[in-house]
Tab-separated table of C-alpha atoms in Angstrom:
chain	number	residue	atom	x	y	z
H	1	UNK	CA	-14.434	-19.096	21.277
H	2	UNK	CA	-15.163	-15.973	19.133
H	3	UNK	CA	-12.580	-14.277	17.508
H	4	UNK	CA	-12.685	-11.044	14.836
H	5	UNK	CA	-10.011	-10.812	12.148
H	6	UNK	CA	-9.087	-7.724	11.618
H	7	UNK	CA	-6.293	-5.659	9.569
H	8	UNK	CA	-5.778	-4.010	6.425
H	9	UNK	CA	-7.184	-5.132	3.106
H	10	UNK	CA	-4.535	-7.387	1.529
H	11	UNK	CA	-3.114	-8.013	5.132
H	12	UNK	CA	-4.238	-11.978	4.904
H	13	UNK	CA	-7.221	-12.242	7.358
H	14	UNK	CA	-9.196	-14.306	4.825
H	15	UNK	CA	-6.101	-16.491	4.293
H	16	UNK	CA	-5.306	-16.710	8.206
H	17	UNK	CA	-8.802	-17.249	9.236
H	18	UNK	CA	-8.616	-20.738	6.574
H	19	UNK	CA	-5.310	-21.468	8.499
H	20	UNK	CA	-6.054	-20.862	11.607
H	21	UNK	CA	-9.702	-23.233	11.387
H	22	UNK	CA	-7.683	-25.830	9.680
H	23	UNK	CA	-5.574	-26.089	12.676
H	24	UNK	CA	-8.407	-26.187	14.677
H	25	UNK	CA	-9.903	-28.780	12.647
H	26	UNK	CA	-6.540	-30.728	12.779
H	27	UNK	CA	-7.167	-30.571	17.122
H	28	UNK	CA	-10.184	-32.156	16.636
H	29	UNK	CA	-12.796	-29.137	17.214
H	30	UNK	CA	-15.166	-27.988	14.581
H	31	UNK	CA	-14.842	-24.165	13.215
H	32	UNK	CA	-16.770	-22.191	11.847
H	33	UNK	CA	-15.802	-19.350	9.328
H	34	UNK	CA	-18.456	-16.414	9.037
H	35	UNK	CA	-17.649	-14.320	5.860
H	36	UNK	CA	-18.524	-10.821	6.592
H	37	UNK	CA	-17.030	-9.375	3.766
H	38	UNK	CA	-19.631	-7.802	1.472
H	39	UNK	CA	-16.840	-7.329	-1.395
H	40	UNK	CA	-14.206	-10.341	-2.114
H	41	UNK	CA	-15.529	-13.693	-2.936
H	42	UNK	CA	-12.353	-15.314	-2.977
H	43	UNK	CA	-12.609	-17.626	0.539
H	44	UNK	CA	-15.322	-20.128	-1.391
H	45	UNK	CA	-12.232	-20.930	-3.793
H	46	UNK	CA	-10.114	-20.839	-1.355
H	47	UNK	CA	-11.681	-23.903	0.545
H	48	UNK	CA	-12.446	-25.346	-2.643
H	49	UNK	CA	-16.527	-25.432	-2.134
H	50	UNK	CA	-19.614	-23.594	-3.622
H	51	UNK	CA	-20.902	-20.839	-1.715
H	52	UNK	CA	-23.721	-21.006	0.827
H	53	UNK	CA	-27.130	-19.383	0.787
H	54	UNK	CA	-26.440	-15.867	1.944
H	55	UNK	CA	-27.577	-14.783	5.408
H	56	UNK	CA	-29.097	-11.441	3.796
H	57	UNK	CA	-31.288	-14.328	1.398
H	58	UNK	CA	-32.212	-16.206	4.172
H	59	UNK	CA	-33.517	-14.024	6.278
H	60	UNK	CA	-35.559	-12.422	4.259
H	61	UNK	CA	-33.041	-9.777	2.309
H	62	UNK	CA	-32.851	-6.099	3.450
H	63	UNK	CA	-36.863	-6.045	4.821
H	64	UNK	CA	-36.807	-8.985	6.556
H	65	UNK	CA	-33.658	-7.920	8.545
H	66	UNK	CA	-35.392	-4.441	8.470
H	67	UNK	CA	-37.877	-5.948	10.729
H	68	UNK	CA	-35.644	-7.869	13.377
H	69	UNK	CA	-33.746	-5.001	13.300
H	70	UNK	CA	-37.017	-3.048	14.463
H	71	UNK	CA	-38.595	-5.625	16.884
H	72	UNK	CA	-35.174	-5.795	18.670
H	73	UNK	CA	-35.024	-9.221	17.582
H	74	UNK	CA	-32.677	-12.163	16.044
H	75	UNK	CA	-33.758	-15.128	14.123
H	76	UNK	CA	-32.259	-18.460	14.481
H	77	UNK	CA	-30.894	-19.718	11.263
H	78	UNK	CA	-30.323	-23.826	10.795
H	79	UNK	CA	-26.781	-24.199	9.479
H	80	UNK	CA	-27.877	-26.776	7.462
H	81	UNK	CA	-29.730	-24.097	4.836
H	82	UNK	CA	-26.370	-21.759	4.894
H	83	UNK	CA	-23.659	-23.606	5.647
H	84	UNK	CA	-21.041	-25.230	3.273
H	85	UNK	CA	-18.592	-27.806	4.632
H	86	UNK	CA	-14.757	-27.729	3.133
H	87	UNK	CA	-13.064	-31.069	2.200
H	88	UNK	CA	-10.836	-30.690	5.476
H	89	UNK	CA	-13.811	-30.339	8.122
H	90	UNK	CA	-14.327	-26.454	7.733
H	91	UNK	CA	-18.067	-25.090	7.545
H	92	UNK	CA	-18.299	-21.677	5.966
H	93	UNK	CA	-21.414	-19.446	6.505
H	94	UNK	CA	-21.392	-16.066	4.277
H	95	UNK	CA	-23.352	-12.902	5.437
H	96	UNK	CA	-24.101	-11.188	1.905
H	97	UNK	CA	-22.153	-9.760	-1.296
H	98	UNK	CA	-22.915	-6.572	-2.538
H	99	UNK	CA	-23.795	-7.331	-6.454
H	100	UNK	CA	-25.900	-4.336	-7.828
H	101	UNK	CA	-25.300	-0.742	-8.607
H	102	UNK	CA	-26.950	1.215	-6.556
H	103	UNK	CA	-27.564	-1.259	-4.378
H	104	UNK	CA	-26.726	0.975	-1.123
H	105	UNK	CA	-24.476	0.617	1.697
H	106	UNK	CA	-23.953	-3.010	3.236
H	107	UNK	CA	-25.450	-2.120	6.692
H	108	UNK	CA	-27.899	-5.194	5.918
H	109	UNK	CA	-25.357	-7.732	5.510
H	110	UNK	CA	-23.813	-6.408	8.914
H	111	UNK	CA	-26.960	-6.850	10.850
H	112	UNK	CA	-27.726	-9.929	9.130
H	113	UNK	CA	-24.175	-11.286	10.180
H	114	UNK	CA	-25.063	-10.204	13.675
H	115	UNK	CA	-28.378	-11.895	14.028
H	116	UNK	CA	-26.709	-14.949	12.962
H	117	UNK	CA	-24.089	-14.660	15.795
H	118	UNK	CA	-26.990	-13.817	18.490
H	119	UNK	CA	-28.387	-17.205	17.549
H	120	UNK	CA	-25.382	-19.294	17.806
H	121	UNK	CA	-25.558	-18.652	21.717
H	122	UNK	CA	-24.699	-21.727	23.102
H	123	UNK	CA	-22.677	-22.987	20.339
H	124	UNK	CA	-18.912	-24.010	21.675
H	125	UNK	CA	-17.154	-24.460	18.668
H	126	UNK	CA	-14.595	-21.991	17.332
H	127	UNK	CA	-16.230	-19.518	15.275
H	128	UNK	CA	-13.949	-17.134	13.320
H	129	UNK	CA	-15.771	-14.231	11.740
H	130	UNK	CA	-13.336	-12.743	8.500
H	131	UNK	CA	-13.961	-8.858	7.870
H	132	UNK	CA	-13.786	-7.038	4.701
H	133	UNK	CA	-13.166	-3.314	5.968
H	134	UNK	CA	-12.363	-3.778	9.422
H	135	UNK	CA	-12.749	-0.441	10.318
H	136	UNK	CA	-16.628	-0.136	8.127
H	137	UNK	CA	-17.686	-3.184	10.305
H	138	UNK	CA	-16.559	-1.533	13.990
H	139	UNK	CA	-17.702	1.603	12.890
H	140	UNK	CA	-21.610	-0.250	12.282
H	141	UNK	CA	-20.984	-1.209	15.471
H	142	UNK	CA	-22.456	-3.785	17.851
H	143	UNK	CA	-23.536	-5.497	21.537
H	144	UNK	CA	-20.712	-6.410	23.557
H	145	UNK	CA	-20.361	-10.120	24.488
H	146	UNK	CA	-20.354	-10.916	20.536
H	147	UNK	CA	-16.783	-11.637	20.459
H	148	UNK	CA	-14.244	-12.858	22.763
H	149	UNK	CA	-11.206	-11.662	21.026
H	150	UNK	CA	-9.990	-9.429	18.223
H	151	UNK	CA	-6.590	-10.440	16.253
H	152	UNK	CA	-5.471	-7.776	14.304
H	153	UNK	CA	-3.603	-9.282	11.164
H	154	UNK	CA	-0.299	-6.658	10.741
H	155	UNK	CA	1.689	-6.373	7.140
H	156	UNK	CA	4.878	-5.305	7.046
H	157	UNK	CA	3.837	-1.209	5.735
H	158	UNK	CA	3.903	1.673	8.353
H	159	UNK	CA	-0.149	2.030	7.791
H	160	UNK	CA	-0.617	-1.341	9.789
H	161	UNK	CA	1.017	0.608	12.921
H	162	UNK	CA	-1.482	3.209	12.945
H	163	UNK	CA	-4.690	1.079	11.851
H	164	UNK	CA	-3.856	-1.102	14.933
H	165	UNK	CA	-4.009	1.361	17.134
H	166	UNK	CA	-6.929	3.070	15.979
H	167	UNK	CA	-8.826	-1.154	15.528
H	168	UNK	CA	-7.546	-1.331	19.307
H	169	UNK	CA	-9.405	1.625	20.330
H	170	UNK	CA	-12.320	0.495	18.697
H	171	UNK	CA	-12.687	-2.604	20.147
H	172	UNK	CA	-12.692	-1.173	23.457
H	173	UNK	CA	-15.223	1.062	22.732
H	174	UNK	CA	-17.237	-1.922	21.424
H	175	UNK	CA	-16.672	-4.117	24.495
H	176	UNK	CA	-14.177	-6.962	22.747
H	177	UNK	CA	-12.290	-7.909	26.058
H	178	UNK	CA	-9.254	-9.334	24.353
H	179	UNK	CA	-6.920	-8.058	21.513
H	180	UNK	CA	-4.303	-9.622	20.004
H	181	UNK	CA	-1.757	-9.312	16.911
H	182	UNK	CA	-0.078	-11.643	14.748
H	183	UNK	CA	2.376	-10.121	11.993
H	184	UNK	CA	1.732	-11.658	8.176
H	185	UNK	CA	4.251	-12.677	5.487
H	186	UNK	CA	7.162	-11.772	7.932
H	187	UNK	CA	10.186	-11.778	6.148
H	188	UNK	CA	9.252	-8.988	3.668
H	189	UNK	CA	9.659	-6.051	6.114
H	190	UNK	CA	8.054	-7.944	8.824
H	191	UNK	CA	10.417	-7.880	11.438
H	192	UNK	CA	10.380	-4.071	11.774
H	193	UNK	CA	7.010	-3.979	12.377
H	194	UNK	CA	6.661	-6.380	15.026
H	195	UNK	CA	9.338	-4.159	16.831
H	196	UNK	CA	7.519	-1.207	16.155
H	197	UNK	CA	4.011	-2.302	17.479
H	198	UNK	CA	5.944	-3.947	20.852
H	199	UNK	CA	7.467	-0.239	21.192
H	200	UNK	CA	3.706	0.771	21.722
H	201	UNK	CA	2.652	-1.832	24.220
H	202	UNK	CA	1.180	-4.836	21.296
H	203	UNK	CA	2.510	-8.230	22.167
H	204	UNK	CA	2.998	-10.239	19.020
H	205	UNK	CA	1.648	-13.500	19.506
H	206	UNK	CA	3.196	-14.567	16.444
H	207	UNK	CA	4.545	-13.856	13.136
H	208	UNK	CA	4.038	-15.931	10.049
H	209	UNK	CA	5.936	-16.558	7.626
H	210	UNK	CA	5.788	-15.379	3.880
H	211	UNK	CA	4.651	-18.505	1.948
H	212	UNK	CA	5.276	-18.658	-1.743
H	213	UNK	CA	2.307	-21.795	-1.671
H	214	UNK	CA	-0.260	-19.174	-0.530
H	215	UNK	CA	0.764	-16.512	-3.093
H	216	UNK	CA	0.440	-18.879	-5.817
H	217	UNK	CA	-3.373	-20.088	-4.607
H	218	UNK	CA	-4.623	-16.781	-4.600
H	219	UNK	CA	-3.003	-16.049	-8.507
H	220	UNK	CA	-4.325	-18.916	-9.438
H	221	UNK	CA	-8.148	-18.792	-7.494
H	222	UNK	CA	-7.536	-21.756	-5.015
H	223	UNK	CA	-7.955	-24.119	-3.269
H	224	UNK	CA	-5.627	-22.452	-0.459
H	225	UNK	CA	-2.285	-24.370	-0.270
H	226	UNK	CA	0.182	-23.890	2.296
H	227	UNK	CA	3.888	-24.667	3.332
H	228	UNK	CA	5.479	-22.295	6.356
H	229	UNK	CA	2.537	-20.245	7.012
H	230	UNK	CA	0.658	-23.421	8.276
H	231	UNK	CA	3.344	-24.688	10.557
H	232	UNK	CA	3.765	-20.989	12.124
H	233	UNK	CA	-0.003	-21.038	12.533
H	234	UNK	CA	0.398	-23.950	15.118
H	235	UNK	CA	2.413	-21.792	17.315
H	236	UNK	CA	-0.362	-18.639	16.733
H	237	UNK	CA	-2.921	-21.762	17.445
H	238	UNK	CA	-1.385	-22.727	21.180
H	239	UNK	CA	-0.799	-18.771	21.869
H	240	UNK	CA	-4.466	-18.292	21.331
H	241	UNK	CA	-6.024	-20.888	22.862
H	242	UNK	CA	-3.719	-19.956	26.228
H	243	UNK	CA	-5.859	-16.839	26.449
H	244	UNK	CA	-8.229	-17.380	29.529
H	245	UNK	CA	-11.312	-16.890	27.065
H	246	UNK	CA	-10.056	-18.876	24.729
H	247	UNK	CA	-8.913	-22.314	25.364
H	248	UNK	CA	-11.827	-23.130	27.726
């Protein structure tokens, strides 16, 4: 079980992916969050650990994933040298942060994320993989088979409309078999745009509520607390894993 967060930035895909593994967790399964986002360094604080080695650091930084990237190749990575375990059973793996001016474009930290994924084959546990741009990290591109399901995280401003469509059209062209949306911090406009994206065909698998606990975690830097948006997350948690794919 694969599955891609995607949405705007600010739409809550870092805070959903945390909910979403905790329910997970709470099921008895063990996820696994992959931080792909080579900007915000919130999600460490927000499980309340240190960060992991960086996938970019171990293998090799930009020349050593230069050269899988040449030979075709992936490299297996132990997730006991870049992993981080939360408190509540949640093991975090980060691809890369970009720290230096100058520095260049992330396309490094992408392939290093997707080398990582390549070498997970096998693994059954959840993985949830947390995007920074969504659109940057489709655009990069890569093989199908890598995920099993996109969920497009909607906020309640007209631009989540159109980025969903356009995300949608992506995926397809990327070969992600399933897509899905769940609308964030309903309540504040919500509503209307989970009407508006079933007009065009979307079926919301479920809204969550705004949650005054989450808000407050993120002004003050963690650990993630939550109230309503963790109950509604159950209900996103059975709609997901009734997806063929999915609940295997």
């Amino acid at each position: 079980m694969r599955v891609l967060m995607l949405g705007r930035g600010g739409a809550g895909k870092t805070t959903l992916s945390i909910l979403l593994a905790r329910e997970l967790a709470r099921r008895g399964l063990n996820p696994l969050i992959l931080d792909v986002d080579e900007c915000s360094r919130g999600i460490a604080r927000m499980l309340g650990v240190n960060e992991p080695a960086w996938l970019i650091e171990v293998l090799g930084g930009p020349e050593g994933v230069e050269e899988l990237r040449r030979r075709g190749a992936f490299k297996p990575v132990s997730l006991g040298c870049c992993s981080t375990m939360s408190g509540d059973g949640l093991r975090l793996v980060q691809a890369g942060k970009l720290m230096v001016g100058g520095e260049g474009c992330a396309c490094y930290i992408h392939l290093a994320a997707l080398s990582f994924l390549k070498g997970l084959e096998g693994l059954r546990d959840p993985v949830i993989v947390d995007t920074g741009s969504s659109a940057e990290f489709l655009g990069r591109g890569f093989e199908g088979g890598l995920f099993d399901l996109a969920l497009f995280v909607a906020d309640a401003v007209h631009d989540s409309v159109e980025y969903a469509l356009r995300l949608e059209r992506m995926c397809c062209e990327l070969g992600v078999p399933s897509f899905a949306v769940v609308v964030n911090k309903a309540g504040t406009g919500g509503f209307e745009v989970e009407e508006r994206l079933g007009g065009l065909g979307f079926k919301v698998e479920a809204s969550i509520r705004y949650d005054p606990l989450i808000y407050l975690s993120w002004l003050r830097g963690g650990p993630l607390r939550a109230g309503v948006a963790l109950r509604d997350c159950r209900g996103l948690v059975d709609s997901l894993l009734a997806w063929p794919r999915l609940g295997g």
